Short mmCIF file of C-alpha atoms in Angstrom, two decimals:
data_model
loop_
_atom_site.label_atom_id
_atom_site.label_comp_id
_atom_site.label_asym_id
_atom_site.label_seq_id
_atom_site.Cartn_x
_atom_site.Cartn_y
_atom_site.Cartn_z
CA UNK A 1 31.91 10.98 -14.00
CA UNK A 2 28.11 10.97 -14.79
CA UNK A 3 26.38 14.11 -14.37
CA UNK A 4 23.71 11.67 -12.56
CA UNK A 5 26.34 10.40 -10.26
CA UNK A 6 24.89 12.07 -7.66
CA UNK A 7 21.91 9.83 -7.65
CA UNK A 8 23.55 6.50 -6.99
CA UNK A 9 23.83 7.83 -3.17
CA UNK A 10 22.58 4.57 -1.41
CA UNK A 11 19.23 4.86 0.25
CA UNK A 12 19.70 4.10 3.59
CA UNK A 13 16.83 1.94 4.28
CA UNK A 14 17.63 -0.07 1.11
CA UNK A 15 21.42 -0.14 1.97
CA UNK A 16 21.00 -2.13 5.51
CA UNK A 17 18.37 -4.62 3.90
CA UNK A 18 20.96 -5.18 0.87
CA UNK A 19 23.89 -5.98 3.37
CA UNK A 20 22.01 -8.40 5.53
CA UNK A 21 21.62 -10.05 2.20
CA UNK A 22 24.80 -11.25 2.50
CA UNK A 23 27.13 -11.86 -0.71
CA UNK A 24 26.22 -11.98 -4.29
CA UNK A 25 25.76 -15.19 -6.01
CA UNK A 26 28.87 -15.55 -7.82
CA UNK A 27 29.32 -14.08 -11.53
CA UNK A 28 28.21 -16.00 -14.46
CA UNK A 29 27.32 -15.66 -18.43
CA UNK A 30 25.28 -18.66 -18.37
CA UNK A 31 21.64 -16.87 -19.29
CA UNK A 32 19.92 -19.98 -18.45
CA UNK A 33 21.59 -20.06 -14.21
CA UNK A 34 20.68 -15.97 -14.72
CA UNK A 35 17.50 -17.31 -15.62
CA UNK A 36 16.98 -19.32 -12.78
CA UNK A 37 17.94 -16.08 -10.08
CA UNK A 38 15.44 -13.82 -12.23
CA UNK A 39 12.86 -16.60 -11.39
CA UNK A 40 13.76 -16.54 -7.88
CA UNK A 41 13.05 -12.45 -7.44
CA UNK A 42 10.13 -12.86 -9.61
CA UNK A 43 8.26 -15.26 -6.99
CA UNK A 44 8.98 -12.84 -4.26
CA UNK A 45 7.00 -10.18 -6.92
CA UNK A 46 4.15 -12.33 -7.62
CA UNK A 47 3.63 -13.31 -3.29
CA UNK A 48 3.67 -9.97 -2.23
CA UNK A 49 0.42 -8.77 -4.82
CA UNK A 50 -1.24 -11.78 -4.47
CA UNK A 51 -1.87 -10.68 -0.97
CA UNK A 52 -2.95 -7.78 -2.41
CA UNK A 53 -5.77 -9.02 -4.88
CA UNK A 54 -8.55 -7.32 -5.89
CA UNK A 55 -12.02 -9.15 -5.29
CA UNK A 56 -12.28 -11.78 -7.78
CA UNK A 57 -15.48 -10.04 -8.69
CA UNK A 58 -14.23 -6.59 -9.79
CA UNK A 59 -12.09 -8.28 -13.01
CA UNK A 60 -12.39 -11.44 -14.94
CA UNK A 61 -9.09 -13.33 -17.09
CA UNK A 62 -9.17 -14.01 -20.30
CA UNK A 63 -6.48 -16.38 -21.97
CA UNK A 64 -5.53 -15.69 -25.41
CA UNK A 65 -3.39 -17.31 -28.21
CA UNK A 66 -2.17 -14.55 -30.75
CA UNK A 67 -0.80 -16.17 -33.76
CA UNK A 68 2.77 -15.39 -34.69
CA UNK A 69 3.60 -14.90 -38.82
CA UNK A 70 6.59 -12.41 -39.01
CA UNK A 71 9.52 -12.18 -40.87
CA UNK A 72 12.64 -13.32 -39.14
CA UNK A 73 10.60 -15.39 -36.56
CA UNK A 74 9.50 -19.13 -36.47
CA UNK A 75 5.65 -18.84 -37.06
CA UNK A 76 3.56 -20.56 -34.26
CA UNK A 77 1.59 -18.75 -31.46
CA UNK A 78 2.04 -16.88 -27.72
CA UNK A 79 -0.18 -16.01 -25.19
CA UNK A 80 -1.47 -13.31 -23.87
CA UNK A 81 -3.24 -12.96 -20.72
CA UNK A 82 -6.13 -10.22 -20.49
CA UNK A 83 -7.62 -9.02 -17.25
CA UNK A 84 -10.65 -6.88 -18.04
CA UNK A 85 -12.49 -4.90 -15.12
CA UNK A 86 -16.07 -6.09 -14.53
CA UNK A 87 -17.94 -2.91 -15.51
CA UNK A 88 -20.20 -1.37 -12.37
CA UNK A 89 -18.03 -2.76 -9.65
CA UNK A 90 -15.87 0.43 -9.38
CA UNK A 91 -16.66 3.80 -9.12
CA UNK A 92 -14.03 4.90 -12.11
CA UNK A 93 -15.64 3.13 -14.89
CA UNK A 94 -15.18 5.37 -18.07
CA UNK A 95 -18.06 5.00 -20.08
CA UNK A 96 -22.00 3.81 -19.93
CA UNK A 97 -21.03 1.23 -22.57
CA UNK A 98 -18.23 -0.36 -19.56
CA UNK A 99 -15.56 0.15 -22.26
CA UNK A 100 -11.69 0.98 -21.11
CA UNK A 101 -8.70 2.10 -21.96
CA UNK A 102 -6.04 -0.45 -23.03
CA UNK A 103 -2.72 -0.98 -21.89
CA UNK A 104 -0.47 -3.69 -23.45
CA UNK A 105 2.16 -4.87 -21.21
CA UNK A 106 5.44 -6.33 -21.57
CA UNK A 107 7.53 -7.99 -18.27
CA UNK A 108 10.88 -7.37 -17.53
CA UNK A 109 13.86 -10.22 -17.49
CA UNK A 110 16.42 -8.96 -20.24
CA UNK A 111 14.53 -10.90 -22.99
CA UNK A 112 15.95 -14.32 -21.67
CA UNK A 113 14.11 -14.73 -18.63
CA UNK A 114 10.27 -14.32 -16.93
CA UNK A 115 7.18 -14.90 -18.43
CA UNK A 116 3.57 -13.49 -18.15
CA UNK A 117 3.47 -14.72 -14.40
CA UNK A 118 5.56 -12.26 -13.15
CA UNK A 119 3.35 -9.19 -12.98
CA UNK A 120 0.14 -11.43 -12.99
CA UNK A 121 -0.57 -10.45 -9.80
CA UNK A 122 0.45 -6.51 -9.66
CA UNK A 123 -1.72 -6.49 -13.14
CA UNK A 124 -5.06 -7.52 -11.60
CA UNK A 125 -4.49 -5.06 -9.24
CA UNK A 126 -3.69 -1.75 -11.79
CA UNK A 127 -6.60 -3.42 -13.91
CA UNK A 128 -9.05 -2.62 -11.27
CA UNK A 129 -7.69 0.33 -9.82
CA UNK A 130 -6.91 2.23 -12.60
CA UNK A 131 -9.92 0.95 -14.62
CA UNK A 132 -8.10 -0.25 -17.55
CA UNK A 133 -7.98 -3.40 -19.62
CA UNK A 134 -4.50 -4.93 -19.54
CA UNK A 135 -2.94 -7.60 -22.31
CA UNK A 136 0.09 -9.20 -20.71
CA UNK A 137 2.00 -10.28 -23.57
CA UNK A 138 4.20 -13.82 -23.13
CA UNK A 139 6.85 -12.80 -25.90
CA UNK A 140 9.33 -15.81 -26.14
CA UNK A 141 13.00 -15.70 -25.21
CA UNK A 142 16.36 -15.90 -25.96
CA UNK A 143 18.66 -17.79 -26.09
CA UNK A 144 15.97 -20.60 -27.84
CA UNK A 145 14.55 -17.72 -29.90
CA UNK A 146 16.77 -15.35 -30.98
CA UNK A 147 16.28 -11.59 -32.19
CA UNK A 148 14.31 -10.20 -33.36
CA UNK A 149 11.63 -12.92 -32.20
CA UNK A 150 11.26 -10.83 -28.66
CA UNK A 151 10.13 -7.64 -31.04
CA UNK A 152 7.99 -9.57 -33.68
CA UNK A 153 6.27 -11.02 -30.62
CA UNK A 154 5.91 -7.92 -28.84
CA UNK A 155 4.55 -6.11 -31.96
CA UNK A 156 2.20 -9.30 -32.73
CA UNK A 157 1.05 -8.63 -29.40
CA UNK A 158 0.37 -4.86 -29.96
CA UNK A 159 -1.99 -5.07 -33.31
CA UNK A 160 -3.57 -8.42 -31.78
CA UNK A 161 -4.92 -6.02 -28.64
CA UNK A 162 -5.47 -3.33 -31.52
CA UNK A 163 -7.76 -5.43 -33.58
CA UNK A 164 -9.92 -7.31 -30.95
CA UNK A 165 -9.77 -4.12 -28.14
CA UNK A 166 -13.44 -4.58 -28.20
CA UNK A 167 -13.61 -8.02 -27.63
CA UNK A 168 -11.85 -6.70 -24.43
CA UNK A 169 -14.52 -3.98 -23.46
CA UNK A 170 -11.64 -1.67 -24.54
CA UNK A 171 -11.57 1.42 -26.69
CA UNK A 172 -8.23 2.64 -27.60
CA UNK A 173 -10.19 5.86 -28.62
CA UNK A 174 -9.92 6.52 -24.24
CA UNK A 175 -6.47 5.65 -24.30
CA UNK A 176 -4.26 3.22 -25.73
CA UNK A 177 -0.92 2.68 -23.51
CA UNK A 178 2.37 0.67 -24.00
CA UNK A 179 4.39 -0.65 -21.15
CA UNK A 180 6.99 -2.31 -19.64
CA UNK A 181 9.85 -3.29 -17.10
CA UNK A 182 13.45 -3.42 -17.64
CA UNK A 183 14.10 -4.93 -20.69
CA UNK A 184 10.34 -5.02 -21.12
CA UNK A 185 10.15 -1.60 -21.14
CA UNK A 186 13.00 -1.55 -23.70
CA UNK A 187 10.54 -3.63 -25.67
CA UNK A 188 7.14 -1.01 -25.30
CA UNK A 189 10.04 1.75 -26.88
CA UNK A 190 10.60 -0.49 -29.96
CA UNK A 191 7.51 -1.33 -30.60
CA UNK A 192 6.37 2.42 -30.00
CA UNK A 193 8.98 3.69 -32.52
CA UNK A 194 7.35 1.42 -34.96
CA UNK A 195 4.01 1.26 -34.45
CA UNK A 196 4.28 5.94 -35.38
CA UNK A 197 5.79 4.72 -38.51
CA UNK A 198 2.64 1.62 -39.23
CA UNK A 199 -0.52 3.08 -40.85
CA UNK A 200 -2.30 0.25 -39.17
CA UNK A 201 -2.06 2.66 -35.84
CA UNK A 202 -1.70 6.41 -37.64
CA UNK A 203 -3.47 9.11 -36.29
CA UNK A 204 -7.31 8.90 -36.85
CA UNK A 205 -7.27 5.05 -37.34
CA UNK A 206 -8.70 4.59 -33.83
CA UNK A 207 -5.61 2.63 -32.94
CA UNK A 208 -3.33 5.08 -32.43
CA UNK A 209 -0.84 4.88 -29.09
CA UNK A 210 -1.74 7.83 -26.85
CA UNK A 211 1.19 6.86 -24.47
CA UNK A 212 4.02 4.79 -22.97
CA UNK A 213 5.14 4.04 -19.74
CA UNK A 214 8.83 3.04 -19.17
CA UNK A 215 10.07 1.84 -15.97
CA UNK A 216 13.83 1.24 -15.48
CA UNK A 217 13.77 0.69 -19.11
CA UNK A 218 16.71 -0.96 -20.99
CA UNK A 219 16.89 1.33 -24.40
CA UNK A 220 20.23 0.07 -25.94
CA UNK A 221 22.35 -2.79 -26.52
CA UNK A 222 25.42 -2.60 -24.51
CA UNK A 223 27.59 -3.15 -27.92
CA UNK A 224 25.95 -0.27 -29.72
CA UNK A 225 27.96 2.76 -31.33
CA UNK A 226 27.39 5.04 -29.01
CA UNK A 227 30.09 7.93 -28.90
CA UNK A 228 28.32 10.70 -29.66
CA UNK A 229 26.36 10.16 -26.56
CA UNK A 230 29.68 9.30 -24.66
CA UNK A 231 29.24 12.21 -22.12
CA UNK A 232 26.31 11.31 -20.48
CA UNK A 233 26.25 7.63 -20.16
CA UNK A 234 28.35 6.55 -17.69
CA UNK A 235 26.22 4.48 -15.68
CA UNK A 236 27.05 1.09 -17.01
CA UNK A 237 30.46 1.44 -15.93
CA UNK A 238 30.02 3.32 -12.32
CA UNK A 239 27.55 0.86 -11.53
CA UNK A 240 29.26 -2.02 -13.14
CA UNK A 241 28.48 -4.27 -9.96
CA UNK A 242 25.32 -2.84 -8.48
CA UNK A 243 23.45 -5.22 -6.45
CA UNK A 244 20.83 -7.44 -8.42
CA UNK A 245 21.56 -6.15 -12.57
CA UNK A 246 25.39 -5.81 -13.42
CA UNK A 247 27.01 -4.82 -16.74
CA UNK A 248 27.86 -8.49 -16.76
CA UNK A 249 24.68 -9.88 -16.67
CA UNK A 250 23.38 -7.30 -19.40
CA UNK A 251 25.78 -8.47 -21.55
CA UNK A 252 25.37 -11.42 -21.32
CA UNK A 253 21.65 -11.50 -22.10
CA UNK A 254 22.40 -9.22 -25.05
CA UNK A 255 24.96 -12.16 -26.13
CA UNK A 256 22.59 -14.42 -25.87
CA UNK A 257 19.70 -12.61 -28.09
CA UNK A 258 22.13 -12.30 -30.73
CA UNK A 259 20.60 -8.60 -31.92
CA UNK A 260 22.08 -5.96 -34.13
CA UNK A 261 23.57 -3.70 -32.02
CA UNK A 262 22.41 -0.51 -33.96
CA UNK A 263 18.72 -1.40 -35.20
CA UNK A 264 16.68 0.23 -33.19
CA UNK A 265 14.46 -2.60 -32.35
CA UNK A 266 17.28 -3.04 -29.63
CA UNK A 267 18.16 -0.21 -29.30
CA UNK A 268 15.62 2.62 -29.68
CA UNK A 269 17.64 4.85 -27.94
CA UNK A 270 19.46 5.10 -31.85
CA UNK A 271 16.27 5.88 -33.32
CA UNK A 272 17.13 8.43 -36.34
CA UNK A 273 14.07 10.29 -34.72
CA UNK A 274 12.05 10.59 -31.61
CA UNK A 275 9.26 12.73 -33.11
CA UNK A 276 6.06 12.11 -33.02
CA UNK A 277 6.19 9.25 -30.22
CA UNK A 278 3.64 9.35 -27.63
CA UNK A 279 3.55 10.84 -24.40
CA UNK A 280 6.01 9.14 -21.89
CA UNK A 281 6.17 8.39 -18.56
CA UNK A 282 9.85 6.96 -17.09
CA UNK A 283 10.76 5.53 -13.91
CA UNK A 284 14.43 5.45 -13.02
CA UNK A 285 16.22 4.37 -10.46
CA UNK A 286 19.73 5.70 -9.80
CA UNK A 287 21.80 2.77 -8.12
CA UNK A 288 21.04 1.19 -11.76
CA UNK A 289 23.56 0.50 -14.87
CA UNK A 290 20.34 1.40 -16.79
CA UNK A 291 20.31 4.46 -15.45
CA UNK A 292 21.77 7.22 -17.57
CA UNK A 293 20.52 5.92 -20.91
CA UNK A 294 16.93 6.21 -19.41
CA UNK A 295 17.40 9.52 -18.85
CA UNK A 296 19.15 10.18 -22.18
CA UNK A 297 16.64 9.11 -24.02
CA UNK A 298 13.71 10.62 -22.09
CA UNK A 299 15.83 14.14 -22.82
CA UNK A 300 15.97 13.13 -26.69
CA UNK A 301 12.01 12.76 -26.53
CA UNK A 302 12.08 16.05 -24.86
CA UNK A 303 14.19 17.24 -27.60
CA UNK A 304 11.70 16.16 -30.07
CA UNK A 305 9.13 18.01 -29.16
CA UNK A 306 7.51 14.72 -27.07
CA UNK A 307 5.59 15.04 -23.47
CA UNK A 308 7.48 13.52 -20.98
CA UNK A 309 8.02 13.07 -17.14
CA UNK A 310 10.91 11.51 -15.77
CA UNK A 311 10.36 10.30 -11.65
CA UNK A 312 14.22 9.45 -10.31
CA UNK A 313 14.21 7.21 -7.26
CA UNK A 314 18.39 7.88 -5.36
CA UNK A 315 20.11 4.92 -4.38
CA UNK A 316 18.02 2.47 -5.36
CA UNK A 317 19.06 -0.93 -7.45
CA UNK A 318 17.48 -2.53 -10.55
CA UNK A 319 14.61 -4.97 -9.82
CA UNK A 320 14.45 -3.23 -5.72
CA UNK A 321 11.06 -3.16 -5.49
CA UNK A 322 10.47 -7.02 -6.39
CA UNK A 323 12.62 -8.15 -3.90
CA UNK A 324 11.90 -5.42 -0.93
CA UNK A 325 7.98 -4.30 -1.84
CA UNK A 326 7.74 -3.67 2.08
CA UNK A 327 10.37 -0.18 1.74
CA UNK A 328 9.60 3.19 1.77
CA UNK A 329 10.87 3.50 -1.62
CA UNK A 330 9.00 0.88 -3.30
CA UNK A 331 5.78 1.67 -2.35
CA UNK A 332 7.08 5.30 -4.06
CA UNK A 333 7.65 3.11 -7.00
CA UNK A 334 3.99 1.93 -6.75
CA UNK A 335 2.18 4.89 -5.95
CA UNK A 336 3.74 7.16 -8.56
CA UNK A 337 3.69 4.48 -11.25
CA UNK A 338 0.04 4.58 -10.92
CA UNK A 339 -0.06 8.53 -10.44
CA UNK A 340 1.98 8.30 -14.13
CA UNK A 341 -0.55 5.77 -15.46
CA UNK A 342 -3.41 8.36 -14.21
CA UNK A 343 -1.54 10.78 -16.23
CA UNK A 344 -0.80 9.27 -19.25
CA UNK A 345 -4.75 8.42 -19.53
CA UNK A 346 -6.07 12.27 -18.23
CA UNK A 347 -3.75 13.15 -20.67
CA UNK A 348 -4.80 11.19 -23.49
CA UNK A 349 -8.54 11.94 -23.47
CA UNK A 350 -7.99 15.95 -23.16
CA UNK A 351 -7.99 17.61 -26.72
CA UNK A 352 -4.42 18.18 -27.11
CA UNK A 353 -1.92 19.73 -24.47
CA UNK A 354 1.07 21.89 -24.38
CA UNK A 355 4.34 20.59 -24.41
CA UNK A 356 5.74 19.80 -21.41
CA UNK A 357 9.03 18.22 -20.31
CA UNK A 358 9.37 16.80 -16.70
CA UNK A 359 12.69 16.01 -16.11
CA UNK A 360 13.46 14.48 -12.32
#
């Protein structure tokens, strides 16, 4: 049994809501019917913080094509949508010169489903109420663009912000973040790991990430060698069938990306090393197959020497907070991902730190 069983206890409040669901749709390993249900959730997302906008005039859009040339990957372009708060129209606005941090987002949908619409909404709003440039990257998807397309996107994505943060009114100097959802969030941890390794972004260049922020992140593929961790990951078989993400459907997405199962641009869980990464903040919810390698790997970070806090949410399923944003527990999810955001940034523009391992 996992030594996190404990936190697959169903929340009550979720629990009743779940059951008046009624049954599951049945079983499938067709990504592109999975694809479909994803989109179905994902509209539910984008009503519920569309009622929640920000005044048009606090943030303006900016649609971007980032040109694609890596190895491995059909060259081309994606987009990347930028919302950029208008400076003066909120009292948190960092600097005289209305520059902001940056934080370069990737949404969730196990690298064969969403797009950049999914968060659109719930963006605009941390944009303006955090005070932070945001660069919603559109990676493309499997199964019509296999691995490691997802990551060469993703990374694309990453220098692109990089190189034209000021085009953005951003300074990655106040804070340069990496996030994600779900399998999106697996995809801010790859292109973290890499991005320490890149001189483009070392220390001093005035690119270098200051932080990353994980929620119910996917960290490695479901075929990976992964016996020497055997004792603590137990998560994808206890919660096999947990409403909304089963070990079915996560196999089947990682079937249909066609990864490595090892490299650790799938799974950076199997990084050879952890050092060195930026601070981290990780979501996790325990009614989740995800669960116990999310909380491996934010102990290995710990392990390294990297600052981390870990928030656990008890009983609640993958992807909750999409469909029921009206719960006590999602607007949890909400406040403290923006209390973590708050403290990835405070902690990013204070000369240094102590170490300091939050594990929840």
């Amino acid at each position: 049994m996992s030594p996190n069983a404990h936190l697959a206890h169903p929340d009550p409040e979720l629990a009743s809501l779940i059951t008046k669901l009624g049954p599951s749709a049945p079983g499938t390993d067709d990504v592109l019917v999975l694809r479909e249900q994803f989109g179905i959730a994902s509209l539910l997302h984008q009503a519920e913080w569309e009622d929640c906008a920000p005044p048009a005039s606090t943030y303006r859009v900016d649609e971007r094509e980032v040109p694609i040339a890596a190895v491995g990957s059909r060259e081309g372009s994606i987009r990347a949508r930028c919302y950029i708060p208008v400076p003066g129209t909120h009292q948190r606005t960092v600097t005289a010169q209305g520059l902001f941090p940056l934080l370069v987002w990737y949404h969730g949908g196990g690298l064969v489903a969403g797009s950049i619409e999914d968060d659109d909404a719930y963006l605009r709003s941390i944009c303006v109420d955090m005070q932070l440039v945001v660069v919603n990257v559109g990676y493309r998807l499997a199964p019509e663009h296999v691995f490691p397309t997802s990551f060469n996107d993703g990374y694309s994505g990453l220098k692109w912000a990089a190189t034209h943060a000021h085009e953005l009114n951003s300074s990655p100097r106040l804070g340069f973040l990496v996030g994600g959802t779900s399998a999106g969030a697996g995809l801010a941890a790859s292109v973290a790991l890499h991005a320490r390794d890149d001189v483009f972004f070392a220390p001093g260049s005035g690119r270098h990430i200051t932080g990353q922020l994980l929620q119910t992140p996917q960290l490695v593929h479901p075929e990976a060698d992964l016996q020497r961790y055997a004792p603590e990951l137990h998560s994808m078989v206890e919660q096999a069938d947990a409403p909304f993400l089963t070990a079915r459907k996560i196999r089947a997405f990682a079937q249909a990306l066609r990864a490595l199962p090892n490299d650790p641009r799938a799974s950076p869980l199997l990084a050879p090393t952890h050092a060195r990464l930026p601070r981290t903040f990780v979501q996790v919810f325990g009614l989740d197959p995800l669960r116990d390698e999310a909380l491996l790997f934010a102990r290995l970070l710990c392990d390294s020497g990297v600052e981390v806090r870990v928030v656990t949410y008890s009983g609640c399923p993958h992807t909750f907070n999409m469909i029921f944003p009206e719960t006590h527990a999602a607007q949890k999810v909400d406040r403290e991902f923006r209390e973590g955001l708050r403290w990835l940034l405070t902690t990013s523009r204070s000369s240094g730190g102590s170490s300091n391992c939050l594990l929840g």
